[in-house]
Amino acid sequence: MNHSPQIAYFSMEIALLPEMPTYSGGLGVLAGDFLKSAADLRTPLVGITLVHRQGYFRQRLDAAGRQTEEPCPWIVGRLLRELPARAHVTIEGRRVALRAWQYDVRGPAGFVVPVLFLDTNLPENSEWDRHLTDRLYGGDTYYRFCQEVVLGIGGVRMLRALEFDSIRNYHMNEGHAALLGLELLDTSAAANGRPHFTLEEVELVRERCIFTTHTPVPAGHDKFPLDLAGRVLGRHDFHEHHEVFCCEGVLNLTLLALNLSRYHNGVARSHGEVSQLMFPRYVIDAITNGVHAATWTSEPFQRLFDRHIPGWREDNYSLRNALRIPRAEVRAAHRQAKERLFAHVEQTCRRELDVSALTLGFGRRAATYKRADLLFQDIPRLKAIGKAAGGLQVIYAGKAHPADQPGKDLIARIVGLQRSLRPEVELVYLENYDMAIGQFLTSGVDVWLNTPAPPLEASGTSGMKAALNGVPSLSVLDGWWVEGHVEGVTGWAIGKPWSAVPNGDTHDGNHDGASLYEKLEEQVVPWFSRRHNAFTDVMRHAIAMNGSFFNTHRMLNQYAHKAYLA
Ligand SMILES: *Cc1c(COP(=O)(O)O)cnc(C)c1O
């Protein structure tokens, strides 16, 4: 028996299946994983997002590593069920009709978390409006704002059209969904026969809303010119409600979301602290992200856990017991995962890698702050490390946003290094990083490399996927790794922890590079090549200490206690 959903979870992207390209990266994967845990743990959530018919994009890389993008349309009707209900939004005076497609996330006990994919591609809409729900993060500012109207305002109206009348909490997963608060305010005012909402109504809406912020990078915080927002929404009351809109010529959706929610959080402890500094007028808590364990554990490790830790899928905490799994079995499962990754590399890039050689993995958006090229700061030193290791392999993957030229240049620079690194270091750059490649990559390498410039990585989740598969991280102390790192026990740190206390110097990239080489030379390479038991113990601790904790089951429980039921 299903209960009617009580928590509406709004996210501009939700990643549920590799064959549904309705996500660009971490935010969408997190949202999908969270909803899967809700289904597993029988928590009455409903997800709301846009259908993104043309997907994000398919990445092509030519021999020189130059990225081009292709649309990746998918057949919506094959994977989702169309609902008969219709809702409408008004965009610049135009009445735009919406429909919803439903996907059921089903838990092992049959509990269903419905996910609604909003779609404007209806014959009654104008040609332009029909394409509003086509492209994730595509188009110009106007297109983006209209999409946010569909998500926030259209989403609330669609829930009403579907008679989901038990919604108690609205969760804005990132500021893209902030307009939902406005819709709740306007509905309340209209119900009371007034054209404008009151301060009491603002208070009541705040009581019902939760807001999670996901990045300290300014570009991640949506801001729209106030005249554009006023034109699209057909409203001119921004200045009358300073406490809601805090306008200075712009509509800042992060501030709108903060003003219209009772509980706000960042996505890791350190990100909570950084967000608190960014928004000193608000109280910002932290709930550290997680991953859906059953989704991100490779088949060899699933079989291993099924043998030794029955029930681990429902009770992720029981992965603590991984310390008792015999080392030889952990090594054997990892070797299988590594062989699967290498088979994929051979198929897609026609490159043959050596299964016994130390292999580092790096998969993430090619944004420059992630510093994908930190490993290549000193190439002779890297080659010497490769030589000492008896061969070093590095597998990269990651897309640059179509408008991010520096990110694209970074990919080309890395691909261009391949020849100069041989024969000591073999470098592979996999095309079109997506969930499927993410599964191969995070489980199949020996060490997961993570080098963003602190404090810009809010959480990061790929290292958590790796941990579930016994793959330790070698990472700067930022995001989740501040909490997950125990030196030489769960992996290794690069550089020093970032400090929020200003001491005159900014984070030192050269120092991080030197530290990265040092850790490879003194720890990773000798442990991997000679101290096999010690290395396998790090693998077991990665599972037992980090896999057991950095998952969406634990994360959902924390949201329930701190936000939904509070
Ligand atoms: C897990 C995942 C991400 C997020 O990983 P980060 O560590 O946050 O960069 C991004 N893209 C894909 C395809 C993923 O599977």
Short mmCIF file of C-alpha atoms and ligand atoms in Angstrom, two decimals, residues 23-26 29 296 363-365 370 433-435 438 457 460-463 465, ligand 1:
data_model
loop_
_atom_site.label_atom_id
_atom_site.label_comp_id
_atom_site.label_asym_id
_atom_site.label_seq_id
_atom_site.Cartn_x
_atom_site.Cartn_y
_atom_site.Cartn_z
CA TYR A 23 20.87 15.11 -16.08
CA SER A 24 24.19 16.86 -16.49
CA GLY A 25 26.09 15.58 -13.49
CA GLY A 26 26.29 15.44 -9.74
CA VAL A 29 22.61 11.85 -9.89
CA TRP A 296 26.75 2.18 -7.48
CA GLY A 363 35.77 11.53 -13.74
CA ARG A 364 34.05 14.87 -13.38
CA ARG A 365 32.84 17.92 -15.20
CA LYS A 370 38.27 20.90 -10.62
CA TYR A 433 30.99 10.58 -19.21
CA ASP A 434 27.57 9.42 -18.04
CA MET A 435 26.10 7.16 -15.38
CA GLY A 438 30.62 6.39 -14.01
CA GLU A 457 33.78 21.41 -4.23
CA GLY A 460 31.43 15.45 -4.60
CA THR A 461 29.90 12.01 -4.76
CA SER A 462 32.02 10.02 -7.20
CA GLY A 463 34.54 9.24 -4.45
CA LYS A 465 30.81 5.46 -5.32
C1 LIG B 1 28.48 10.59 -9.69
C2 LIG B 1 28.50 11.34 -10.95
C3 LIG B 1 28.79 12.70 -10.94
C4 LIG B 1 29.10 13.47 -9.67
O1 LIG B 1 30.40 13.21 -9.24
P1 LIG B 1 31.29 14.33 -8.55
O2 LIG B 1 32.23 13.60 -7.69
O3 LIG B 1 30.34 15.17 -7.75
O4 LIG B 1 31.94 15.08 -9.63
C5 LIG B 1 28.80 13.39 -12.15
N1 LIG B 1 28.54 12.76 -13.31
C6 LIG B 1 28.27 11.45 -13.36
C7 LIG B 1 28.00 10.81 -14.68
C8 LIG B 1 28.23 10.70 -12.19
O5 LIG B 1 27.95 9.39 -12.24
#
